[in-house]
mmCIF file of C-alpha atoms and ligand atoms in Angstrom:
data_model
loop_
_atom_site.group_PDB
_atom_site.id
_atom_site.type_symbol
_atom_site.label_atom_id
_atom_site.label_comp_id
_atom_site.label_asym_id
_atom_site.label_seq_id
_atom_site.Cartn_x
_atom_site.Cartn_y
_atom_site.Cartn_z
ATOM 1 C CA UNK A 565 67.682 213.241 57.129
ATOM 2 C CA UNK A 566 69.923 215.986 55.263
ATOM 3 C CA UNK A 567 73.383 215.217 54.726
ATOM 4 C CA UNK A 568 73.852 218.312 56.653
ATOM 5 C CA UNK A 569 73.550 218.032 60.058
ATOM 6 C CA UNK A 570 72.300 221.808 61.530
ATOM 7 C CA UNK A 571 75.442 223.753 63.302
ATOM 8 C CA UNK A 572 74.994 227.071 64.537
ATOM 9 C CA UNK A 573 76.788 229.676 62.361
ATOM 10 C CA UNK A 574 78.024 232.561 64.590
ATOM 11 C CA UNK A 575 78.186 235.892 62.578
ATOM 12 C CA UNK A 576 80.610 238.382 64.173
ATOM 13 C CA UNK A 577 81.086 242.020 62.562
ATOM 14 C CA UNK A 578 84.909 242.941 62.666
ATOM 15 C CA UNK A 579 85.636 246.681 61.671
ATOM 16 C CA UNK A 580 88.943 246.108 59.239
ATOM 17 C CA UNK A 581 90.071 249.439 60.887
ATOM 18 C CA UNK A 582 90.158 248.302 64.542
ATOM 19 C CA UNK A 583 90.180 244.641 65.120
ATOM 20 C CA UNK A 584 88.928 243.658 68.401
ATOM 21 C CA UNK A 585 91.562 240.423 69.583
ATOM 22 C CA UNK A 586 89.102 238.609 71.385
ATOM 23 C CA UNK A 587 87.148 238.330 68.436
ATOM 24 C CA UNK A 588 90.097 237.033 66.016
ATOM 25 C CA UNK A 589 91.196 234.990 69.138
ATOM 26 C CA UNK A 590 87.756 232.897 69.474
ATOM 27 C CA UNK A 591 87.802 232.609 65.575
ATOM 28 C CA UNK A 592 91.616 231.310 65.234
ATOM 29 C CA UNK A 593 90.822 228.922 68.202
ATOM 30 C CA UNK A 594 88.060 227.493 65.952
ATOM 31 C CA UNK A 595 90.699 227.221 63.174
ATOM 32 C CA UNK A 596 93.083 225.585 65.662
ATOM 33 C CA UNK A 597 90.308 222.764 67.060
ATOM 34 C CA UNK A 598 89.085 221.974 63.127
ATOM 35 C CA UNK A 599 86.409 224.358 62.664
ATOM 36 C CA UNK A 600 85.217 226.520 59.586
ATOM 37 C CA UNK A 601 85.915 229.788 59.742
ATOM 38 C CA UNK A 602 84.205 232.050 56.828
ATOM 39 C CA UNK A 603 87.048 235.637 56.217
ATOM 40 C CA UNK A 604 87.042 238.235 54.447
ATOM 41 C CA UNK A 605 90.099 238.698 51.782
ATOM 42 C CA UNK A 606 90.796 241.507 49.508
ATOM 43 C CA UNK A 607 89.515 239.340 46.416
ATOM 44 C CA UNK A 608 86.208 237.386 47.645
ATOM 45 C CA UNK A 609 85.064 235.732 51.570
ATOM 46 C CA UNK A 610 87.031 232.472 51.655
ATOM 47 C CA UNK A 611 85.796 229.576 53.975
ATOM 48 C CA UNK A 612 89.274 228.579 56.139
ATOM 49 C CA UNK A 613 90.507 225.570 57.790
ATOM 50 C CA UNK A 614 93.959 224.864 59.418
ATOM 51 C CA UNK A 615 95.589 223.296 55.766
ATOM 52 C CA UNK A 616 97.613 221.161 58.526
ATOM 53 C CA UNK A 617 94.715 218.880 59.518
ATOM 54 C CA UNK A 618 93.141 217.036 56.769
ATOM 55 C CA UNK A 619 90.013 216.290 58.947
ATOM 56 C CA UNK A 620 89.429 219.791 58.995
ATOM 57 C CA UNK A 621 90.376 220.192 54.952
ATOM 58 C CA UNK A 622 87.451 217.639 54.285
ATOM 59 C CA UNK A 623 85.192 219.758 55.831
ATOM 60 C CA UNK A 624 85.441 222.624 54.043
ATOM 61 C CA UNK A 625 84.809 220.261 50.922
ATOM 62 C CA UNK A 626 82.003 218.512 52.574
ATOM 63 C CA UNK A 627 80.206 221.985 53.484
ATOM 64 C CA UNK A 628 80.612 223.404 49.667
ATOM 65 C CA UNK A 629 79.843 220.229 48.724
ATOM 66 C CA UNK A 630 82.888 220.481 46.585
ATOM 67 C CA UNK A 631 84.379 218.048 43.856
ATOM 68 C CA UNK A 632 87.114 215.956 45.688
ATOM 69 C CA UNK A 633 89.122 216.654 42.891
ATOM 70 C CA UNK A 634 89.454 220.489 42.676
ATOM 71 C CA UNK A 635 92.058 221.964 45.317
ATOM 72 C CA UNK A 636 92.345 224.741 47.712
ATOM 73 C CA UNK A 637 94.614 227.652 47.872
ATOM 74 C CA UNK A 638 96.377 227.657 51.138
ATOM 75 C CA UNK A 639 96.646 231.725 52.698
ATOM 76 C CA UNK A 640 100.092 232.702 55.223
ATOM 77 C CA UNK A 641 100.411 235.888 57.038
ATOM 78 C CA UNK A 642 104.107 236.078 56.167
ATOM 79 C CA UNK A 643 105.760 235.670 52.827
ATOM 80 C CA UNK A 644 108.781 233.633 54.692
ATOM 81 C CA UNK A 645 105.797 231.156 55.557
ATOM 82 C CA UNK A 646 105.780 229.518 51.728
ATOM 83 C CA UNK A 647 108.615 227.797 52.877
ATOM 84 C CA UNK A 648 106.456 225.558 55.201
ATOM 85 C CA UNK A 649 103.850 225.107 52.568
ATOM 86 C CA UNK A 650 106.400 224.757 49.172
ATOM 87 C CA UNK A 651 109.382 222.847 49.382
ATOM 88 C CA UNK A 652 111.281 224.651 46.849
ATOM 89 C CA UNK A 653 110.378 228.217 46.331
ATOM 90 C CA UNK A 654 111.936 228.833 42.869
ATOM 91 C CA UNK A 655 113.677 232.480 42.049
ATOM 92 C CA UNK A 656 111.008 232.980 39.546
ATOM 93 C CA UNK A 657 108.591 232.452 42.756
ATOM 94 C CA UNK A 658 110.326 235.138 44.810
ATOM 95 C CA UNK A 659 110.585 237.667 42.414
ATOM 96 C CA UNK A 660 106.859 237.231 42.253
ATOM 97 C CA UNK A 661 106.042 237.040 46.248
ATOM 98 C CA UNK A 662 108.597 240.102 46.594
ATOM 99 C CA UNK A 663 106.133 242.240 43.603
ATOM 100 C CA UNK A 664 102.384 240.935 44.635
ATOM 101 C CA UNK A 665 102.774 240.174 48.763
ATOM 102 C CA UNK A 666 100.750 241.065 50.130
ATOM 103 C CA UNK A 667 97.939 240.680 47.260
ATOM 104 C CA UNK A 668 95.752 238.742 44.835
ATOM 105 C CA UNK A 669 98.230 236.378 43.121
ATOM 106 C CA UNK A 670 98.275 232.750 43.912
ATOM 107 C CA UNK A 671 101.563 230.602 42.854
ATOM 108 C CA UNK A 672 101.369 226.680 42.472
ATOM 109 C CA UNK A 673 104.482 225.355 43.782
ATOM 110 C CA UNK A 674 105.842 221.634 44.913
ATOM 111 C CA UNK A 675 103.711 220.194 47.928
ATOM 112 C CA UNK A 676 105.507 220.483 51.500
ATOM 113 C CA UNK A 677 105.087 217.350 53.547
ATOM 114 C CA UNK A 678 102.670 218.718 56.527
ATOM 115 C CA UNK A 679 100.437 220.291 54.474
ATOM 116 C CA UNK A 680 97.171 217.517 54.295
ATOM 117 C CA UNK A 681 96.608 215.876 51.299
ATOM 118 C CA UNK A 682 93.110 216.833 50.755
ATOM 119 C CA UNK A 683 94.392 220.209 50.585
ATOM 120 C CA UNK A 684 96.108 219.220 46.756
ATOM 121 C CA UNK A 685 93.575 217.062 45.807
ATOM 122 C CA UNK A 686 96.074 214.287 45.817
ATOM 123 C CA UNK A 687 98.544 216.241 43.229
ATOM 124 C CA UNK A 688 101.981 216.864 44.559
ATOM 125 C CA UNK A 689 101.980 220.574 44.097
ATOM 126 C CA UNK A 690 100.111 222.982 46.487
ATOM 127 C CA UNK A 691 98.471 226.890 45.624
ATOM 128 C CA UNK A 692 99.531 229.566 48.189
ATOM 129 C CA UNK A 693 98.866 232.975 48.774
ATOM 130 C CA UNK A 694 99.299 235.859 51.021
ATOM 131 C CA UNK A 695 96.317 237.685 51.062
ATOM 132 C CA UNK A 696 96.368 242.122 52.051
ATOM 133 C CA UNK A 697 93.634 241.812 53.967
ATOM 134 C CA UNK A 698 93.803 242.925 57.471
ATOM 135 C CA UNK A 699 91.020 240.866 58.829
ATOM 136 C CA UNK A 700 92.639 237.824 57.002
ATOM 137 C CA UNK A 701 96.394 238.269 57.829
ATOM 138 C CA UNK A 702 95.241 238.841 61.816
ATOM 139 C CA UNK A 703 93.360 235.806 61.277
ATOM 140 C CA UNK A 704 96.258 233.461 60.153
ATOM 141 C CA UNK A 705 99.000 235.250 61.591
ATOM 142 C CA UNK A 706 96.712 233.904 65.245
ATOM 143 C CA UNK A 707 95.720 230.920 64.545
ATOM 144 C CA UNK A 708 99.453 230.300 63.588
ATOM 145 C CA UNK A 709 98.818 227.826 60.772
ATOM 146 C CA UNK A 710 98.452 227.871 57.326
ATOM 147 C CA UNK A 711 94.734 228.234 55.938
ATOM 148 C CA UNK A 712 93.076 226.776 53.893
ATOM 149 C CA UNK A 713 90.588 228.811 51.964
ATOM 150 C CA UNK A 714 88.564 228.446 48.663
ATOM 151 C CA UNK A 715 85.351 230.653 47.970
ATOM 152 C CA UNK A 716 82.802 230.855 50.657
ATOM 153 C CA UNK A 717 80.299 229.863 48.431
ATOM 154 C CA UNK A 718 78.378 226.094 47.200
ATOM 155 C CA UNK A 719 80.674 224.821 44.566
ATOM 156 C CA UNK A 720 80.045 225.891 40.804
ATOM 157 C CA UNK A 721 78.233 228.860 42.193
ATOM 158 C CA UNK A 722 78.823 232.605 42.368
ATOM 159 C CA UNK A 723 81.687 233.208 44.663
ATOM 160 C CA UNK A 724 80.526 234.693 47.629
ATOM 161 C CA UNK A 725 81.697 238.703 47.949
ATOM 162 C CA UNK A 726 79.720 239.904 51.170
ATOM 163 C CA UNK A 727 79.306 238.240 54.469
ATOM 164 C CA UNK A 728 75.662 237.510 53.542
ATOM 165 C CA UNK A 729 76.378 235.785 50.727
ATOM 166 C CA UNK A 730 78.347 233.261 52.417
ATOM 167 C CA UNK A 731 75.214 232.752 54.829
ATOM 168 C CA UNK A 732 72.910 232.194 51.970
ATOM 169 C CA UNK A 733 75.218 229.577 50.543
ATOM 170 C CA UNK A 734 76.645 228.130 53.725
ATOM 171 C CA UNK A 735 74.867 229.215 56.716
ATOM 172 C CA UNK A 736 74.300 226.494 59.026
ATOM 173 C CA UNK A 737 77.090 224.345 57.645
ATOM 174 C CA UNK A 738 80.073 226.460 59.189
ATOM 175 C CA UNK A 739 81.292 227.436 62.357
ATOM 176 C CA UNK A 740 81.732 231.115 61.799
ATOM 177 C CA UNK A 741 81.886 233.819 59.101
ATOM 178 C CA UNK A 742 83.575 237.207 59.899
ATOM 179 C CA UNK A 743 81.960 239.899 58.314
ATOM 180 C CA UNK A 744 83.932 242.966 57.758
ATOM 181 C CA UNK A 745 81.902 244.450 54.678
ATOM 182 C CA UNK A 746 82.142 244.010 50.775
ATOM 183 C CA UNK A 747 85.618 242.470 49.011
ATOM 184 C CA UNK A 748 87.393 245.548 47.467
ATOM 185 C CA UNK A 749 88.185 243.857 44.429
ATOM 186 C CA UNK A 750 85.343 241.047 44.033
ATOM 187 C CA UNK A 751 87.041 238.951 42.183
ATOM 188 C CA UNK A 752 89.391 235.783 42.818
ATOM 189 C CA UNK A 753 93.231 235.530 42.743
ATOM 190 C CA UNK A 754 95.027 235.305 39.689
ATOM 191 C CA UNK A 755 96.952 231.368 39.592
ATOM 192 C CA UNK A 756 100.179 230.939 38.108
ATOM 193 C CA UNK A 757 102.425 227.768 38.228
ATOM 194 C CA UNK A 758 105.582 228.327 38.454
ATOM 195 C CA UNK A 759 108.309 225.683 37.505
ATOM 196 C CA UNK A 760 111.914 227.007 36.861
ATOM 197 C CA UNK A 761 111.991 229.650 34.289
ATOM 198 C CA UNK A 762 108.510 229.224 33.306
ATOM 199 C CA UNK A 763 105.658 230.932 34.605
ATOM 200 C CA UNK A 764 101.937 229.628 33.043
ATOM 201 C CA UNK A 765 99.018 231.766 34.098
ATOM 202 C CA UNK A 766 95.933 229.290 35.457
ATOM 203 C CA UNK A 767 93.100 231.360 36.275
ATOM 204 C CA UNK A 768 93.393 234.958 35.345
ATOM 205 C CA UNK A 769 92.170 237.664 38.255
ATOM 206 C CA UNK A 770 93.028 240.138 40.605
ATOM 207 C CA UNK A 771 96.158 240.805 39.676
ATOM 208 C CA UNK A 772 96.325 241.557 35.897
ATOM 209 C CA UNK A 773 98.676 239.822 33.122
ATOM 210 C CA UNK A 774 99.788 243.223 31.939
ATOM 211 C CA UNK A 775 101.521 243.703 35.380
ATOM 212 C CA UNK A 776 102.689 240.298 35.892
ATOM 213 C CA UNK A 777 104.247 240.732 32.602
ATOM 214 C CA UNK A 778 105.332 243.992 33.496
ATOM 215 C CA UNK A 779 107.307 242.725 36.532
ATOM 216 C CA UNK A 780 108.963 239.972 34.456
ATOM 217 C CA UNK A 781 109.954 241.691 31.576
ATOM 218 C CA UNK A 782 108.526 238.772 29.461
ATOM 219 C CA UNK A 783 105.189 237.227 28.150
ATOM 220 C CA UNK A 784 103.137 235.427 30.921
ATOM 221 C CA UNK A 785 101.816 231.558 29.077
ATOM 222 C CA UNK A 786 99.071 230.521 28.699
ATOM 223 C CA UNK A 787 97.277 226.973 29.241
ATOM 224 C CA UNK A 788 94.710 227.300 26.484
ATOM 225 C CA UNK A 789 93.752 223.651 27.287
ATOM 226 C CA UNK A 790 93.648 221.157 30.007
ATOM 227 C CA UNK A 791 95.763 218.474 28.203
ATOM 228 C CA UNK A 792 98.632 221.456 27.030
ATOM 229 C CA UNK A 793 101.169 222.821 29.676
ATOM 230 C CA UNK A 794 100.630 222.663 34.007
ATOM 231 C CA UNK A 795 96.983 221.207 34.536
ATOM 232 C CA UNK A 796 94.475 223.837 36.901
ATOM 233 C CA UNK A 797 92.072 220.603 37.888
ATOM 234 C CA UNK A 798 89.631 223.193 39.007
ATOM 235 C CA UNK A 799 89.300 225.396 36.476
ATOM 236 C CA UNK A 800 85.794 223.992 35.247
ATOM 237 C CA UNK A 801 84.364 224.734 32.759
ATOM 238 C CA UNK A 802 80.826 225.504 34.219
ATOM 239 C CA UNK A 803 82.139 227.550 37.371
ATOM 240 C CA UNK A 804 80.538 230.752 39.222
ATOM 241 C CA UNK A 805 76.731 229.668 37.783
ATOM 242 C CA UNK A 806 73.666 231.987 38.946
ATOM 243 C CA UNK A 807 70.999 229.888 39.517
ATOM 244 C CA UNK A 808 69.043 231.742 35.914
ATOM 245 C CA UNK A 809 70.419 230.826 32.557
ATOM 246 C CA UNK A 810 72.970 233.146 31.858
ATOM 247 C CA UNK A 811 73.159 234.055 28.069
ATOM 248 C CA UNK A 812 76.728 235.479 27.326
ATOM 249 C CA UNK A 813 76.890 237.838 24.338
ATOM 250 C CA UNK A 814 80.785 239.259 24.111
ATOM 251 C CA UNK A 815 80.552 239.722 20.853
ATOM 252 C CA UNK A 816 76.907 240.850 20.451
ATOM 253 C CA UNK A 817 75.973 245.071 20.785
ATOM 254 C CA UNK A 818 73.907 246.442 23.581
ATOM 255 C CA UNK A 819 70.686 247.097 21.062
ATOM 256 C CA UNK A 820 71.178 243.125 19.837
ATOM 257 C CA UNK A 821 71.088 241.936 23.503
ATOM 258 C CA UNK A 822 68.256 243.973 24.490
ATOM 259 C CA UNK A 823 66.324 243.032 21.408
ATOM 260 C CA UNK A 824 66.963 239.472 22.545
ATOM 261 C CA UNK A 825 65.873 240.181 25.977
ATOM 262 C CA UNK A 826 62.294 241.530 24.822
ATOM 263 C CA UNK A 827 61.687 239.055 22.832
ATOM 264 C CA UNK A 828 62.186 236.398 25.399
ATOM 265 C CA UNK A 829 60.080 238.716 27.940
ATOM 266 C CA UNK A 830 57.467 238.872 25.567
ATOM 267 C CA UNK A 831 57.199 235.107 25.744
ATOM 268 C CA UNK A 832 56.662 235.604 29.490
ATOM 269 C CA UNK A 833 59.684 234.456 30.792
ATOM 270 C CA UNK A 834 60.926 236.352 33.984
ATOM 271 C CA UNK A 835 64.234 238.387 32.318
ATOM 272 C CA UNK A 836 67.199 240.015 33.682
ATOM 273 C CA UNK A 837 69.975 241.875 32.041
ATOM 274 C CA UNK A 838 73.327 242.290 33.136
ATOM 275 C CA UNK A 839 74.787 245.561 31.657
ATOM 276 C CA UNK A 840 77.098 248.481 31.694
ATOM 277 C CA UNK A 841 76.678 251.801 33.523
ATOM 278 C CA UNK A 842 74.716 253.792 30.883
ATOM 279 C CA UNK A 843 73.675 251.274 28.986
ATOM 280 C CA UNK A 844 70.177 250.805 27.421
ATOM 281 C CA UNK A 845 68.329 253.262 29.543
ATOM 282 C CA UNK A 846 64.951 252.876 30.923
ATOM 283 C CA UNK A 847 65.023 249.138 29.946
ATOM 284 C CA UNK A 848 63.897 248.287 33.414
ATOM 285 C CA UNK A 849 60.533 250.051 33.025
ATOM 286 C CA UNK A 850 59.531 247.007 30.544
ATOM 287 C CA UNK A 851 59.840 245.074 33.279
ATOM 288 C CA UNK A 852 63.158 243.767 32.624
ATOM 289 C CA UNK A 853 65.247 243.298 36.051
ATOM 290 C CA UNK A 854 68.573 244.973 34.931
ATOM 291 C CA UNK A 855 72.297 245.176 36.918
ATOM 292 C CA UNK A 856 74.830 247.732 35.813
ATOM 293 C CA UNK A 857 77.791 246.966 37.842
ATOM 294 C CA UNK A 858 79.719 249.945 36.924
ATOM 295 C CA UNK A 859 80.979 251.376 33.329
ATOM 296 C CA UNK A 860 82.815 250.060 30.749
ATOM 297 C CA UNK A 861 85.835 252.517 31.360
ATOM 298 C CA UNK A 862 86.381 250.832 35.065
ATOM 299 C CA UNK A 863 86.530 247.421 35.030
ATOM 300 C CA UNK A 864 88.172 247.284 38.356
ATOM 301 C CA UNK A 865 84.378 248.635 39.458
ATOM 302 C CA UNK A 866 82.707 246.286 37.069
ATOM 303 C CA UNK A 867 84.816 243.389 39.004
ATOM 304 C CA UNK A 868 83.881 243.988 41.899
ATOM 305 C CA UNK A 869 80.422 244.209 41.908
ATOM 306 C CA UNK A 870 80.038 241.171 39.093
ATOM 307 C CA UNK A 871 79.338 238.035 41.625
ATOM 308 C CA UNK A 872 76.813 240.461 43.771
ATOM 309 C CA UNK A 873 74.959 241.325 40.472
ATOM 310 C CA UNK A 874 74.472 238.280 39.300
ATOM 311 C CA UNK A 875 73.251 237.209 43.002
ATOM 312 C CA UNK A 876 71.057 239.793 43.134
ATOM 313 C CA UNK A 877 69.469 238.900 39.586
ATOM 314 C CA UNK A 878 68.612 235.859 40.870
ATOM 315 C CA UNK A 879 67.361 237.193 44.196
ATOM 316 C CA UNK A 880 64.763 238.727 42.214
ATOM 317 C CA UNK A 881 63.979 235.684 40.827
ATOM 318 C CA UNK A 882 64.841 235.612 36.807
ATOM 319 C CA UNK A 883 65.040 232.651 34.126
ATOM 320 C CA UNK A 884 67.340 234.265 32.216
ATOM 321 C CA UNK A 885 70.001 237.001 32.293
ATOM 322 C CA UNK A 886 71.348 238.687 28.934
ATOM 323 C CA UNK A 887 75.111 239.473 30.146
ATOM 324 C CA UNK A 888 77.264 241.916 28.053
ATOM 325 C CA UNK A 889 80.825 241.870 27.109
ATOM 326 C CA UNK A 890 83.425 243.984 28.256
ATOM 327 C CA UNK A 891 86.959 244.905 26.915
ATOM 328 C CA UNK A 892 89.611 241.633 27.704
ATOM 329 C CA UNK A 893 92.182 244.257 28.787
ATOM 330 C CA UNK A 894 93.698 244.813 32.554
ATOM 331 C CA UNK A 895 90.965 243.170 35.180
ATOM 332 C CA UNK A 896 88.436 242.619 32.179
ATOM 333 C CA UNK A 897 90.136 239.175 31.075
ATOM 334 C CA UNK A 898 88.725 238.060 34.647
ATOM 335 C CA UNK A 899 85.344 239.148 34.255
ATOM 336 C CA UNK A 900 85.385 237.525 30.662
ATOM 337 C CA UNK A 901 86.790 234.314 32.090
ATOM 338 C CA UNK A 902 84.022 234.203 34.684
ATOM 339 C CA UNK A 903 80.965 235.144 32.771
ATOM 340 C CA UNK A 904 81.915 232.632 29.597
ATOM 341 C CA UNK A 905 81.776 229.839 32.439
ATOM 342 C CA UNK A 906 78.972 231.321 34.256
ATOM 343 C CA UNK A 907 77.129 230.448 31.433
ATOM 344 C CA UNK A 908 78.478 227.247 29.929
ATOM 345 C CA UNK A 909 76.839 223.689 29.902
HETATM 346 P P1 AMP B 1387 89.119 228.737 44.802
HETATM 347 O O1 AMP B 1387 89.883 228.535 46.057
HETATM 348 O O2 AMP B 1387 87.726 228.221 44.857
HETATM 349 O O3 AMP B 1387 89.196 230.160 44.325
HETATM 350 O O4 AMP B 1387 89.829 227.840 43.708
HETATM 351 C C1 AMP B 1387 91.141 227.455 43.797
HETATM 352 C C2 AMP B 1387 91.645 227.160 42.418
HETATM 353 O O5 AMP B 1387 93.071 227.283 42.412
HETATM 354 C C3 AMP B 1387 91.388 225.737 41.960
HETATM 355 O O6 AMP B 1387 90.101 225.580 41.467
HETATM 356 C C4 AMP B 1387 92.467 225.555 40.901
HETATM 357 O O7 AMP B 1387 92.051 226.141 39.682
HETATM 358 C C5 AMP B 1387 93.623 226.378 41.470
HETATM 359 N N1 AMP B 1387 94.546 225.463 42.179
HETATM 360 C C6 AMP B 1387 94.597 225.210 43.508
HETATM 361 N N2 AMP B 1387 95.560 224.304 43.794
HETATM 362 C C7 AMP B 1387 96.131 223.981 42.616
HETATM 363 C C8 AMP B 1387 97.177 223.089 42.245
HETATM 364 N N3 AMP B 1387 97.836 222.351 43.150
HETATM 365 N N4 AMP B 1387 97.481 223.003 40.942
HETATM 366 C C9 AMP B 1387 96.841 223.749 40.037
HETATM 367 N N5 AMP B 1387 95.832 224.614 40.320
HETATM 368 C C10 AMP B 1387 95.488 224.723 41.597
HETATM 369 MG MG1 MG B 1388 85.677 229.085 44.128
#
C-alpha cells in the first residue's frame, strides 16, 4: 500500500482578471476545514494550509514529502496582519513591508503564539509574506487565516510555476490547485531576517538586493554559511533538482559547454542543454534537446521561465543537461543560486 492514500484533486481555472466568489469561497472553505489548497502567487504555485492548525501544516509536509526540519513561509492579505503572525514587527521590518507589500520579499521575524509549530519547524521565529497576487490575496483575505504556503512541488525538486506542474508533482495528494496561468516572475521570494538594525539576506529572489539596498540606504548581509549569522534551515544545498544530472558551467563559454555536450552525446547518452536566447544555434539538429529561456540581457525573462525549462528537459526525457551561466546582477543572483543547487550532490 502507498503511503499515499488516493484523494481526488479538483482543478478549477480562475481568470486573475475576474474572480468568480464561489470558486475562492469553496477553496477557502477547504483551507478553513484543513485541506490543501494549491494557488497561484506572483513568484511560483504555493501549496496552502490554514498556518493556524498544525494538523493541517503536517499535511502539506506529508504531501511534499518534505524534511520536518525545513519551514514554511506563512502568506496575509493585509500588511497589518504580520502582527498576528510576528510578535514584534521591528522598524527595520516596516520600512521593508511599507517598500515590497504587496510583493516577493519574505521577512523572518519572532514566532506569534497561534501560529502552529510545524509551521517554524520548531524554531521560534516564523517567515511571512504578502504576496501581489490577486488570486492569492482573494484567497487568504476569504479564508480569513493566515496561509501557509511553500512550493507546490515534491521537496528538493523544481518548484512548480504552472498549474500542471503542481499536478505532476502532487496530483492526487491535495485537495485542490487553482490554476490561473504561468507565475509572472517564476521564481521564489527573496528571505531576509530581520533582527533590530540588521537585515541578513537568506535566499536571494524576486525581489533583487540592489533594491533592497536601494530602499535602505545600506549594504544588505550576507549568510555565506550555515554556522555564520541567522540560520535559513532550508536553504539546502541540493534544492530545485531536475530529475537529469544537471552540469552547471558559470564560468565555462557557450562553445566549451557545447563541446562538452557532444562529446557526452556521442557516447549515447540522451543530452539536453540549457542555454541563452541566441545561443549555439542549430545545436538541436544534433539531436541535442536544448531550452533557451530567454536572453542574457533579461534575466527577469530568463527567471521566469528557468523551473519550466528544466521540467520540460526532463519531460523529454534527458540524462544530462549542460546549464549556462548568467550575469549575478539584479534577478540573475537567483537564477545562479538555484542552478548551483540544482546541480549539487
Ligand atoms: P519555500 O516555501 O519552499 O519557498 O521555502 C521556504 C524557505 O524560507 C525555507 O526553506 C527557508 O529557507 C526559509 N524560511 C522559512 N521559515 C524560516 C525561518 N523561520 N527561519 C529562517 N528561514 C526560514
Ligand atoms: Mg520550495
Amino acid at each position: 500500500m502507498s503511503a499515499h492514500p488516493h484523494i481526488e484533486t479538483r482543478v478549477v481555472e480562475v481568470d486573475a482578471a475576474a474572480l468568480d466568489p464561489a470558486v475562492i469561497e469553496d477553496a477557502a472553505v477547504l483551507l478553513r476545514a484543513g485541506g490543501l489548497v494549491a494557488f497561484p502567487t506572483e513568484t511560483v504555485y504555493g501549496l496552502g494550509a490554514n498556518a493556524l492548525d498544525d494538523a493541517a501544516v503536517q499535511r502539506i509536509f506529508a504531501a511534499k514529502e518534505r524534511d520536518p526540519d525545513d519551514p514554511l513561509i506563512v502568506h496575509i492579505a493585509d500588511a497589518d496582519a504580520v502582527g498576528t503572525v510576528a510578535r514584534d514587527v521591528p522598524p527595520l521590518a516596516r520600512q521593508l513591508t511599507d517598500a515590497f507589500w504587496p510583493g516577493g520579499l519574505t521577512l523572518v521575524l519572532p514566532r506569534a503564539e497561534g501560529v502552529a509549530p510545524a509551521v517554524s519547524a520548531g524554531r521560534d521565529t516564523v517567515a511571512v509574506r504578502m504576496p501581489s497576487h490577486p488570486v492569492a490575496l482573494e484567497l487568504i483575505a476569504t479564508a480569513g487565516v493566515p496561509v501557509a504556503a511553500p512550493s507546490a512541488n515534491r521537496f528538493m525538486r523544481t518548484s512548480a510555476t504552472t498549474a500542471a506542474h503542481v499536478l505532476d508533482d502532487l496530483g492526487g495528494r491535495i485537495d485542490m490547485v487553482l490554476d490561473a496561468g504561468p507565475a509572472t516572475a517564476g521564481i521564489e521570494s527573496t528571505v531576509v531576517a530581520v533582527e533590530g538594525e540588521a537585515v541578513t539576506l537568506l535566499r536571494p529572489g524576486a525581489v533583487t538586493v540592489e533594491r533592497l539596498e536601494e530602499v535602505l540606504g545600506r549594504p544588505v548581509a550576507r549568510r555565506e554559511r550555515e554556522s555564520s549569522g541567522p540560520s535559513s534551515p532550508g536553504m539546502l544545498e541540493r534544492h530545485y533538482a531536475p530529475r537529469a544530472r544537471l552540469v552547471y558551467g558559470p564560468d565555462a563559454t557557450v562553445e566549451e559547454l557545447v563541446t562538452m555536450a557532444r562529446e557526452a552525446a556521442a557516447s549515447g547518452a540522451r543530452l539536453g542543454m540549457l542555454l541563452a536566447e541566441g545561443d549555439a544555434p542549430g545545436i538541436e539538429d544534433e539531436g541535442i534537446v536544448v531550452e533557451r529561456p530567454g536572453p542574457q540581457g533579461d534575466l527577469e525573462q530568463v527567471a521566469r521561465g528557468l523551473f519550466a525549462a528544466l521540467r520540460s528537459l526532463d519531460a523529454a526525457g534527458v540524462e544530462v543537461i549542460y546549464a549556462r551561466g548568467f550575469s549575478r546582477e539584479g534577478a540573475g543572483l537567483a537564477i545562479d543560486d538555484r542552478l548551483r543547487r540544482a546541480s549539487a550532490g
